[in-house]
Coordinates of C-alpha atoms and ligand atoms in Angstrom, one line a residue:
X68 CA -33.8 -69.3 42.6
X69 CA -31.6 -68.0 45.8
X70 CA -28.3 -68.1 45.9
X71 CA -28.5 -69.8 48.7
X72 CA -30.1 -72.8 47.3
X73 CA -28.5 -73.2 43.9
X74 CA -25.9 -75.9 44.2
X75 CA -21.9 -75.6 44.0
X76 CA -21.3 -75.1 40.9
X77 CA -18.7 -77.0 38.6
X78 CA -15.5 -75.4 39.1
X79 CA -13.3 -74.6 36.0
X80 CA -9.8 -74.9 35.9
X81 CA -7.1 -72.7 34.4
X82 CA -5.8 -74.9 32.6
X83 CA -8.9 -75.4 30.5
X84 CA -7.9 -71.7 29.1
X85 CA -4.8 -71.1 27.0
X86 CA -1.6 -71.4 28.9
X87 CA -0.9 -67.4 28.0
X88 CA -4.7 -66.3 28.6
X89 CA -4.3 -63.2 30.4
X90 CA -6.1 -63.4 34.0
X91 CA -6.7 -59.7 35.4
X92 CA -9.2 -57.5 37.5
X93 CA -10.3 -53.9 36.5
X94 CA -10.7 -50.5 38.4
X95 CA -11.0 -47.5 37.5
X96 CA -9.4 -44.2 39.0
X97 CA -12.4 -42.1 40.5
X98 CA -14.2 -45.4 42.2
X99 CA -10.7 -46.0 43.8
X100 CA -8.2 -43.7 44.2
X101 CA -9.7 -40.9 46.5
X102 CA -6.9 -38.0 47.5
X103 CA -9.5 -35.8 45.2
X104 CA -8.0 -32.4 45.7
X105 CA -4.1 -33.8 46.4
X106 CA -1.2 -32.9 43.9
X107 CA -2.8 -30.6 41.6
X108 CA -6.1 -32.8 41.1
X109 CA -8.8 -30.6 39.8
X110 CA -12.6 -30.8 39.9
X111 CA -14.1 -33.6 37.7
X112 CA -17.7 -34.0 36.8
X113 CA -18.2 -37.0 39.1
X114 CA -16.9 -34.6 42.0
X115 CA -19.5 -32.1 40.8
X116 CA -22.0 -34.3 40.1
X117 CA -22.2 -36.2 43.5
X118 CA -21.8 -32.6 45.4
X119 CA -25.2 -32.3 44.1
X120 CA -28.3 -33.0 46.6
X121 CA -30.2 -36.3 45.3
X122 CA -27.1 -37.3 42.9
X123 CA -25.6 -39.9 44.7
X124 CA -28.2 -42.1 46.9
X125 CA -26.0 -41.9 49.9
X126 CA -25.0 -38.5 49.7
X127 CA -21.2 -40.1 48.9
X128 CA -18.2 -39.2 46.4
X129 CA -15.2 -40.3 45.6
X130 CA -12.8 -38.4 47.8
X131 CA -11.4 -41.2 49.6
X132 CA -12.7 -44.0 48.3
X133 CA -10.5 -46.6 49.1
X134 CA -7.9 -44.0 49.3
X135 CA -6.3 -46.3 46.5
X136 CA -3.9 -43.2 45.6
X137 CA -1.8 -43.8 49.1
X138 CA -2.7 -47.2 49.6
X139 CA -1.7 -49.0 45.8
X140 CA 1.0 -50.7 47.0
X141 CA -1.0 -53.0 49.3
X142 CA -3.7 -53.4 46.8
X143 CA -1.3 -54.6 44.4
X144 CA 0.6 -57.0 46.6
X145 CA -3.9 -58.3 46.6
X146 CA -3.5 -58.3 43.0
X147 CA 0.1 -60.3 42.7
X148 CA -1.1 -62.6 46.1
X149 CA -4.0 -63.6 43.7
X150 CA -2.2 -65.0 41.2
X151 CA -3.0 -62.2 38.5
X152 CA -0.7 -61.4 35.5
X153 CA -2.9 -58.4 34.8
X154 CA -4.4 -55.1 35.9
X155 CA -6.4 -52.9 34.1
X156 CA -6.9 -49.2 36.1
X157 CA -8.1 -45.8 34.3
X158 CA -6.0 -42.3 34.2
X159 CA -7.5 -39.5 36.0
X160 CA -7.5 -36.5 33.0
X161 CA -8.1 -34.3 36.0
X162 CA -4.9 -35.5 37.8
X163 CA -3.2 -34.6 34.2
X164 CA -4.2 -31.1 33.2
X165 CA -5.5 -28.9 35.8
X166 CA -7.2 -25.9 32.6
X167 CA -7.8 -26.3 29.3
X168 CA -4.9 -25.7 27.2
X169 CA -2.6 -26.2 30.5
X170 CA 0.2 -28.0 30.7
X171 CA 0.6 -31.0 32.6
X172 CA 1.0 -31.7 36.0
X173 CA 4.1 -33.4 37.0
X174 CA 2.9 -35.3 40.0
X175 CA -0.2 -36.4 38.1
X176 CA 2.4 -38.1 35.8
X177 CA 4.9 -39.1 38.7
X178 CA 1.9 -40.8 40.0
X179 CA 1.0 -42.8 37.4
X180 CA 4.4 -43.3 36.5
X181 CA 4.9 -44.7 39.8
X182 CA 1.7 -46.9 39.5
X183 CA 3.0 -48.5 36.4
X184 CA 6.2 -49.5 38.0
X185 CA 4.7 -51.3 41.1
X186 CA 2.3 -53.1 38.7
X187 CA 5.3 -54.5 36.6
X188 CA 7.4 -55.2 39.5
X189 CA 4.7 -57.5 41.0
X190 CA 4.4 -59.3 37.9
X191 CA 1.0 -57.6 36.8
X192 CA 0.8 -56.3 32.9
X193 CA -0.8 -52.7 33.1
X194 CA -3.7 -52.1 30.7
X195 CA -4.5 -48.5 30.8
X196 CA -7.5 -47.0 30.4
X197 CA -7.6 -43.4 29.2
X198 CA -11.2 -42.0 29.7
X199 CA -13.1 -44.0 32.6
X200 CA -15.7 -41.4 33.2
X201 CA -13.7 -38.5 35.1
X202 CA -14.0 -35.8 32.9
X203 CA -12.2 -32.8 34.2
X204 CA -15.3 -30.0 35.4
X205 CA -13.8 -27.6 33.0
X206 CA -14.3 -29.2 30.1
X207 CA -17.9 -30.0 31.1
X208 CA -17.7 -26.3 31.7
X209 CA -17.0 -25.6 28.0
X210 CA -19.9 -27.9 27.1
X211 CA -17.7 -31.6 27.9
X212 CA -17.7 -34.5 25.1
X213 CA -20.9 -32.7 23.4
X214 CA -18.5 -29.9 22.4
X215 CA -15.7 -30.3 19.7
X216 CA -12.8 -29.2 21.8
X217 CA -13.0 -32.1 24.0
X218 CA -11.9 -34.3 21.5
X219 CA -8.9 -31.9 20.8
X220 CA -8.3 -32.2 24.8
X221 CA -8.7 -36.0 24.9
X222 CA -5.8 -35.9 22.4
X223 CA -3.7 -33.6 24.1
X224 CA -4.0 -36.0 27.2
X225 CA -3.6 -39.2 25.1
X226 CA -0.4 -38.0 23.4
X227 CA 1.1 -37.1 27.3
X228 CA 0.0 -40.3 28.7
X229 CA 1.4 -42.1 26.2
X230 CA 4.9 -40.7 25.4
X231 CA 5.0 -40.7 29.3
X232 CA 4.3 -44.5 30.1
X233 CA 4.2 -46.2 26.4
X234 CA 7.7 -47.5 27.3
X235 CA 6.1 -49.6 30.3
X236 CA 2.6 -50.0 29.1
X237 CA 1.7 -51.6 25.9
X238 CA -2.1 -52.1 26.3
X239 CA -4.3 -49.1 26.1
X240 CA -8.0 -48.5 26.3
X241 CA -9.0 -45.1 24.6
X242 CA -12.3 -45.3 26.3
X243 CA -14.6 -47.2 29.0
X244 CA -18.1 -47.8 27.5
X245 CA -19.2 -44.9 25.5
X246 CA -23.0 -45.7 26.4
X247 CA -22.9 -45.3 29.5
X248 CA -20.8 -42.0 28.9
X249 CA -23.5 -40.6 26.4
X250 CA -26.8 -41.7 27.4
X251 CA -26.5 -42.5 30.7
X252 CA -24.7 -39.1 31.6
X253 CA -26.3 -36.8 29.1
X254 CA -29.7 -38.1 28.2
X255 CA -30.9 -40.5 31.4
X256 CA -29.1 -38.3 33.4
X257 CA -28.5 -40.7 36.6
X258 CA -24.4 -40.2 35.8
X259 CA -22.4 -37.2 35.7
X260 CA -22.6 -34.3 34.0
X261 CA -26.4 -35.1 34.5
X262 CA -28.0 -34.1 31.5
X263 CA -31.1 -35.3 30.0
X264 CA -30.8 -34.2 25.8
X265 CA -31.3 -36.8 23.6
X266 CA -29.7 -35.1 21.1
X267 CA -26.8 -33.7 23.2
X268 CA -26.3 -37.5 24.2
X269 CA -26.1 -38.6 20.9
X270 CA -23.3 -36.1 19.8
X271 CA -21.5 -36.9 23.0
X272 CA -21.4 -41.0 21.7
X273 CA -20.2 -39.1 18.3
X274 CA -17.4 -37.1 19.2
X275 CA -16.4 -39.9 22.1
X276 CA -16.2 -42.4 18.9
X277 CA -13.9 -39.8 17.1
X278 CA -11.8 -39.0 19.8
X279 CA -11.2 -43.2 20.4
X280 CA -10.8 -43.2 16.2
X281 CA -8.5 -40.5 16.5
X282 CA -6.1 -41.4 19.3
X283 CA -5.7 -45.1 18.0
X284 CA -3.1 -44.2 15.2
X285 CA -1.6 -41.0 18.0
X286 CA -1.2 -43.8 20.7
X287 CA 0.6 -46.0 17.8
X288 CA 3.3 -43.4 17.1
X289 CA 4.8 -42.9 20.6
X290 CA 4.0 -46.8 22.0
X291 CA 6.9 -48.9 20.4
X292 CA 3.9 -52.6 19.6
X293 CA 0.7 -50.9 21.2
X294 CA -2.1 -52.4 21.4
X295 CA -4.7 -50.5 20.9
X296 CA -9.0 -50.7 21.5
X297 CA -12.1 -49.8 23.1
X298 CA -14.1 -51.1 25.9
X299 CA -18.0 -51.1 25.4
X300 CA -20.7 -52.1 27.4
X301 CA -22.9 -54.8 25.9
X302 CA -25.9 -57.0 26.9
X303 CA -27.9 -59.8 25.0
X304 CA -31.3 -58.8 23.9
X305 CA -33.9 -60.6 24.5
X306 CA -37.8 -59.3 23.3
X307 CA -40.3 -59.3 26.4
X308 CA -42.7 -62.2 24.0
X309 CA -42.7 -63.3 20.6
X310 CA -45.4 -60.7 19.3
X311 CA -43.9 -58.6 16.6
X312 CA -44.6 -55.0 18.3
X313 CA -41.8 -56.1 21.1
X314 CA -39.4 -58.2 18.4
X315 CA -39.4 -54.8 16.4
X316 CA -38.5 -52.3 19.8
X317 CA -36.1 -55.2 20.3
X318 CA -35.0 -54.2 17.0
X319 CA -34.9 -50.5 17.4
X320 CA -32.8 -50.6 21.0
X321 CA -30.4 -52.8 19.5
X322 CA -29.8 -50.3 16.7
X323 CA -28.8 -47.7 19.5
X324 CA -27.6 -49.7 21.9
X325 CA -25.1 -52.0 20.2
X326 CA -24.9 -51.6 16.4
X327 CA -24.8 -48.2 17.2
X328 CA -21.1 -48.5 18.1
X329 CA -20.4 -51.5 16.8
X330 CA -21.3 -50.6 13.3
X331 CA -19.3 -47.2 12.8
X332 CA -16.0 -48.6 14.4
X333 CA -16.2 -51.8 12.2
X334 CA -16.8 -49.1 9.2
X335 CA -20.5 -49.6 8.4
X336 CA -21.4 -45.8 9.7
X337 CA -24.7 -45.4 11.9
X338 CA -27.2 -48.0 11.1
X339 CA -29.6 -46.5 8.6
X340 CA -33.0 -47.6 10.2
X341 CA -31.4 -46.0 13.5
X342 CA -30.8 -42.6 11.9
X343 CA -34.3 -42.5 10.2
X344 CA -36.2 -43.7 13.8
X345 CA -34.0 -40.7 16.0
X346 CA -34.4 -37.8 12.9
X347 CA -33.6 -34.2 14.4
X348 CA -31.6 -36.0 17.0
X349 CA -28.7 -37.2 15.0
X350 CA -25.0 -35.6 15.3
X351 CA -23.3 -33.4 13.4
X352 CA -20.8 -35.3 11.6
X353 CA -17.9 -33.8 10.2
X354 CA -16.1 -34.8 6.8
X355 CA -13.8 -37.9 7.8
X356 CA -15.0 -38.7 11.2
X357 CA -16.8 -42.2 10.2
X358 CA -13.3 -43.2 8.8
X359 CA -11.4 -42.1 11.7
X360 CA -14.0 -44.0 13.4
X361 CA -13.6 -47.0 12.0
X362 CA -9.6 -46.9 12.1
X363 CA -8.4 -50.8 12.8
X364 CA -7.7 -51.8 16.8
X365 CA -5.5 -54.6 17.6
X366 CA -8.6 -55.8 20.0
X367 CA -11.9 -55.5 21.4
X368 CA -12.6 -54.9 25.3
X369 CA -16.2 -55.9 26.4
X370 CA -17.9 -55.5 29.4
X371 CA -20.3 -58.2 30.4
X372 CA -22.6 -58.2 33.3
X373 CA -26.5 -58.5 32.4
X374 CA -29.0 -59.2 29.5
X375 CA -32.0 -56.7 28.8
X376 CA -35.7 -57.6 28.0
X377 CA -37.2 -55.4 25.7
X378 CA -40.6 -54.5 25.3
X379 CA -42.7 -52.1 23.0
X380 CA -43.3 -49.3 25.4
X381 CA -45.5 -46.1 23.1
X382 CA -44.3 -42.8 24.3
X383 CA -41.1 -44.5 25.7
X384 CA -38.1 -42.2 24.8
X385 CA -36.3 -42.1 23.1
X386 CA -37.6 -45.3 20.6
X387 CA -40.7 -46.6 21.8
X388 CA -38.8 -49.4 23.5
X389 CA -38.3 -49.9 27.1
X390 CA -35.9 -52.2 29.0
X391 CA -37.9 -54.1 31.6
X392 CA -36.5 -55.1 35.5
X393 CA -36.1 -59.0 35.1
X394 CA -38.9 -61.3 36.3
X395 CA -38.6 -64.3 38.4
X396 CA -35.2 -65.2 37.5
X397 CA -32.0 -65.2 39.9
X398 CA -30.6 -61.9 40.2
X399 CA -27.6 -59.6 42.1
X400 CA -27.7 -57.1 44.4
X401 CA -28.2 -54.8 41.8
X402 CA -30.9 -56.3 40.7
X403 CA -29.2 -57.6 37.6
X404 CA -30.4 -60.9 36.3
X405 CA -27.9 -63.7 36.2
X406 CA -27.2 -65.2 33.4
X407 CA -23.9 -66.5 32.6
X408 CA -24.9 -68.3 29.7
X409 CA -25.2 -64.4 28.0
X410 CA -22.1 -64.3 27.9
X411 CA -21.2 -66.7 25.4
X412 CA -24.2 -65.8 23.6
X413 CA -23.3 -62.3 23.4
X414 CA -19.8 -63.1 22.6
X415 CA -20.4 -65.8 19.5
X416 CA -22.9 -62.9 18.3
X417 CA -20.2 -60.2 18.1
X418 CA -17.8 -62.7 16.2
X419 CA -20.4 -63.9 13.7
X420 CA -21.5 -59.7 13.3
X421 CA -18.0 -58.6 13.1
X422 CA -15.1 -60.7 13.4
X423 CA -13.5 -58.5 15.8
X424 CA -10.4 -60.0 16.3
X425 CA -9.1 -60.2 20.1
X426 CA -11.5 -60.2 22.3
X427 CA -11.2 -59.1 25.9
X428 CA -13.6 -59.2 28.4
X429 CA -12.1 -56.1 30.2
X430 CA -15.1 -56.3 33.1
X431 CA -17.4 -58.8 34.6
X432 CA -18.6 -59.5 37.9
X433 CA -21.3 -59.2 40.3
X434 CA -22.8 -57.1 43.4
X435 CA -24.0 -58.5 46.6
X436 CA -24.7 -57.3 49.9
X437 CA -21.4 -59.2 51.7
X438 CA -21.6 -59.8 55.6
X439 CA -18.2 -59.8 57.4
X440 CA -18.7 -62.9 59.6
X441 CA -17.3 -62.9 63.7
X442 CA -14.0 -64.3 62.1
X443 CA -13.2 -61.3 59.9
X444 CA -14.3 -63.7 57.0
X445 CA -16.6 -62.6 54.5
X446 CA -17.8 -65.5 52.3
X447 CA -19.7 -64.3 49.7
X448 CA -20.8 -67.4 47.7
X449 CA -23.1 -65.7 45.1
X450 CA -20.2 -63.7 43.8
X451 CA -17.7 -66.8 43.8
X452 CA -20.8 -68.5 42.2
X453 CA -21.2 -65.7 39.4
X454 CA -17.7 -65.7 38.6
X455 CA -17.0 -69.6 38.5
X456 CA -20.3 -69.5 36.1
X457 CA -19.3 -67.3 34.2
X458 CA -15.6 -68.1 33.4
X459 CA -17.5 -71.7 32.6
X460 CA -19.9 -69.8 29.8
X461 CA -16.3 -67.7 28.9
X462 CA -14.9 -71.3 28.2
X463 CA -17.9 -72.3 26.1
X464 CA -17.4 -69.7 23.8
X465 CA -13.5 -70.1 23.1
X466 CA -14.2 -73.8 22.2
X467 CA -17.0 -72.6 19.7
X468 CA -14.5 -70.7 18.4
X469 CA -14.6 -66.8 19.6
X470 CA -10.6 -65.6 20.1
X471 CA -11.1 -64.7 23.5
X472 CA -7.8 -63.9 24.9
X473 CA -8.1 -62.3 28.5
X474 CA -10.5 -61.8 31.3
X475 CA -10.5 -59.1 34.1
X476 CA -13.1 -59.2 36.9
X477 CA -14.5 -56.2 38.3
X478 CA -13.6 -55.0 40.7
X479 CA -10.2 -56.0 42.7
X480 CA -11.8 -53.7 45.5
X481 CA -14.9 -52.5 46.7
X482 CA -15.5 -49.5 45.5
X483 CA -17.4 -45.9 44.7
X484 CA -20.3 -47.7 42.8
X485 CA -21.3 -44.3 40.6
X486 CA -25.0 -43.2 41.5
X487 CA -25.0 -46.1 43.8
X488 CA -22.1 -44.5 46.0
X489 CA -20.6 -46.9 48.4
X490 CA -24.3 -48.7 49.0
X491 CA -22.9 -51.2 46.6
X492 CA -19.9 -54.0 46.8
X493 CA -18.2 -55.7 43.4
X494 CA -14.9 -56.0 44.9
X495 CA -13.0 -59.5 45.1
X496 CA -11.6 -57.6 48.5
X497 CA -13.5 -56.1 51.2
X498 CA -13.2 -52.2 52.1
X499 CA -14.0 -51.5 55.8
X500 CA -14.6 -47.9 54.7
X501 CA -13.9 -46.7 58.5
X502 CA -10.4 -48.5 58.8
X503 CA -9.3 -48.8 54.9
X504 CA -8.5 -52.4 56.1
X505 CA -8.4 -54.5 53.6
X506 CA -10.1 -58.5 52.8
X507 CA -9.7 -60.4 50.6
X508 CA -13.4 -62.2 50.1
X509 CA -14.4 -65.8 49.6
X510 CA -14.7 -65.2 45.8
X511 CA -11.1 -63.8 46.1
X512 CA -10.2 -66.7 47.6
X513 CA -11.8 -68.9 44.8
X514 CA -10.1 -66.7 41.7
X515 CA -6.6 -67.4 43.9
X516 CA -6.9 -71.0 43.8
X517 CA -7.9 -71.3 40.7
X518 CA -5.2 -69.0 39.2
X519 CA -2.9 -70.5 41.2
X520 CA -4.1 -74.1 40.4
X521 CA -4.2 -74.9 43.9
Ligands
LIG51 C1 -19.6 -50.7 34.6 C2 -18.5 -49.6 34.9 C3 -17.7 -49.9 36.1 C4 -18.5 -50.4 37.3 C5 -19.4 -51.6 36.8 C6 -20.2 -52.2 37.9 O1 -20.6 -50.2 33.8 O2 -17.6 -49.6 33.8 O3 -17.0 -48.7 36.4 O4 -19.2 -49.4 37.9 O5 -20.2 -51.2 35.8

């Protein structure tokens, strides 16, 4: 089915959510903030990465962006206009330390500081996210997250950002879905640094898990009631038919892709059959890392957007299991099925696994191509649609019982969509890339109303 045949959904209200749900949209700091070489920002893999032929499908890169760096002051009167009482952006290492073993920059930190301040002052909470992909070159340089150092870095710039800000900002996010990170970056390769080593990817997730275990108890000592946790990226799994060659690489890419991470931080170390199935390819691990690892978080951030169909795929790498496109089912711009129900199926499967705690969604949302109309309007119903459904299947889950306790949609602006460059729109606002003008879209229109109970 179209979107343009599926009828209006029902709407839900806010007031079917707890009266101090927190109601937010994310970002993150290289998809918005441009001024790439201002103030003493250095090189960061995504700049690297999308200066190379073929990286980035339409040749783009962050460097103005939505020039979010000058500009935040308008895009957070969007996000206090909207009725939001949160905001969840990502620090810009790079904008932090300009060399290894540097010390920090002081408008890097001005910046920030000065971010934090117009976020409060419009009524928006600040949830910070420390490592949202930007990796400063250097590092990457030195061999990035797969060598050792980086986690000593990643401390380093943990311990500044948070004696800087923890008196403003309580909410921290050590790090943006360490998949993605790991295997997308260093073993598929479509995402900075690039790389395409199994092996490397899989010490990448390690150290990323032991620089998050590490910071948690850091970012405790110098934030006066942090709270502290992780984002990941997570899907429902579904096998591609009931025979049991495609139930078992069901089996095997959920063992990577989900109790991979979810097992070591909830203390249950890398699943066993996991370890056996990748052999040569598992990371060094270093006497206490699984118990930094599994250090206690006062919540857990998940990022919602798609479910995957597995089938048994021989010779498929790196486990014998592929992830097939969708079918005949409704799908995003993307090309991302639709399924809001996978929501609350994913979300009362994380509860009965682990019993989290808090969870956040800390992203959700969808991508479609928008048209601006002769009015200046742009109403993009299949986004309004996604989000109403969604927040619906979010609904559904609280009453079943999963302690759901905030949602942030991405993205508050169009933005640099990664390998996709700017071919791709998730923003609740429009970006005229030309002009920087800002709109805000039909479903930002929607998410208004509905936070503001109008
Ligand atoms: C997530 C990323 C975010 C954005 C959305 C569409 O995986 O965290 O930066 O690109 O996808």
């Amino acid at each position: 089915m179209t979107t343009a045949n599926r009828p209006e959904p029902a709407a839900p209200a806010r007031s079917d959510f707890a009266s101090d749900f927190l109601w937010g949209c994310a970002t993150s700091s290289y998809q918005i903030e441009g001024a790439g070489s201002v103030d003493g920002r250095v090189e960061s893999i995504w700049d690297r990465f999308a200066a190379t032929p073929g990286k980035v499908r339409d040749g783009s890169s962050g460097a103005v962006a939505c020039d979010h760096y000058h500009r935040w002051p308008e895009d957070f009167d969007i996000g206090r206009d909207m009725g939001l009482n949160a905001y969840r952006f990502s620090i810009a290492w790079p904008r932090i330390f300009g060399e290894a073993g540097g010390q920090p920059n002081q408008k890097g930190l001005d910046f920030y500081s000065r971010l934090v301040d117009g976020m409060l002052e419009r009524g928006l909470q600040p949830w910070a996210t420390l490592y949202h992909w930007d990796l400063p070159q250097y590092l990457q340089d030195r061999g990035g997250w797969a060598n050792r150092e980086t986690v000593d870095a990643f401390l380093e710039f943990a311990d500044v950002m948070t004696r800087r800000l923890g008196e403003r900002v309580k909410h921290w996010i050590t790090h943006n879905e360490p998949w993605c990170t790991a295997i997308i970056g260093n073993f598929e390769g479509w995402h900075a640094p690039g790389l395409t080593d199994f092996k490397t990817a899989l010490q990448v997730a390690h150290h990323v898990l032991v620089s998050h275990g590490k910071a948690v108890p850091l970012i405790r000592a110098n934030v006066p009631d942090a709270q502290v946790g992780i984002a990941l990226s997570l899907h429902p799994l579904r096998a591609a038919s009931s025979k049991p060659e495609d139930l078992a690489a069901m089996e095997r890419h959920d063992g990577l892709r989900y109790r991979w991470f979810l097992d070591p931080l909830h203390g249950r170390g890398y699943p066993q059959a996991t370890l056996d199935a990748i052999g040569d390819a598992a990371p060094t691990i270093l006497p206490g890392d699984m118990e930094a690892i599994a250090v206690d978080t006062d919540f857990l951030g998940v990022n919602y957007y798609f479910p995957e169909t597995i089938a048994h795929a021989p010779g498929h790498a790196p486990l014998d299991a592929e992830v097939l496109p969708p079918g005949e089912v409704e799908t995003t711009a993307m090309g991302w099925e639709v399924a809001p129900q996978g929501l609350a199926e994913l979300l009362l499967r994380i509860e009965k696994d682990y019993h989290p705690g808090p969870i956040y969604i800390t992203e959700n949302g969808s991508c479609y191509e928008d048209s601006v109309d002769a009015g200046g309007e742009i109403d993009d119903v299949g986004r309004r649609h996604y989000l109403m459904r969604h927040l619906a299947s979010l609904r559904a889950a609280i009453a079943d019982g999963v302690p759901v306790k905030g949602y942030f949609a991405w993205s508050l602006l169009d933005n640099f969509e990664w390998a996709e460059g700017y071919l791709r729109r998730f923003g609740l606002t429009h970006i005229d890339y030309d002009t920087q003008q800002r709109t805000l879209k039909g479903s930002g229109k929607w998410y208004r109303s509905f936070l503001r109970q109008e």
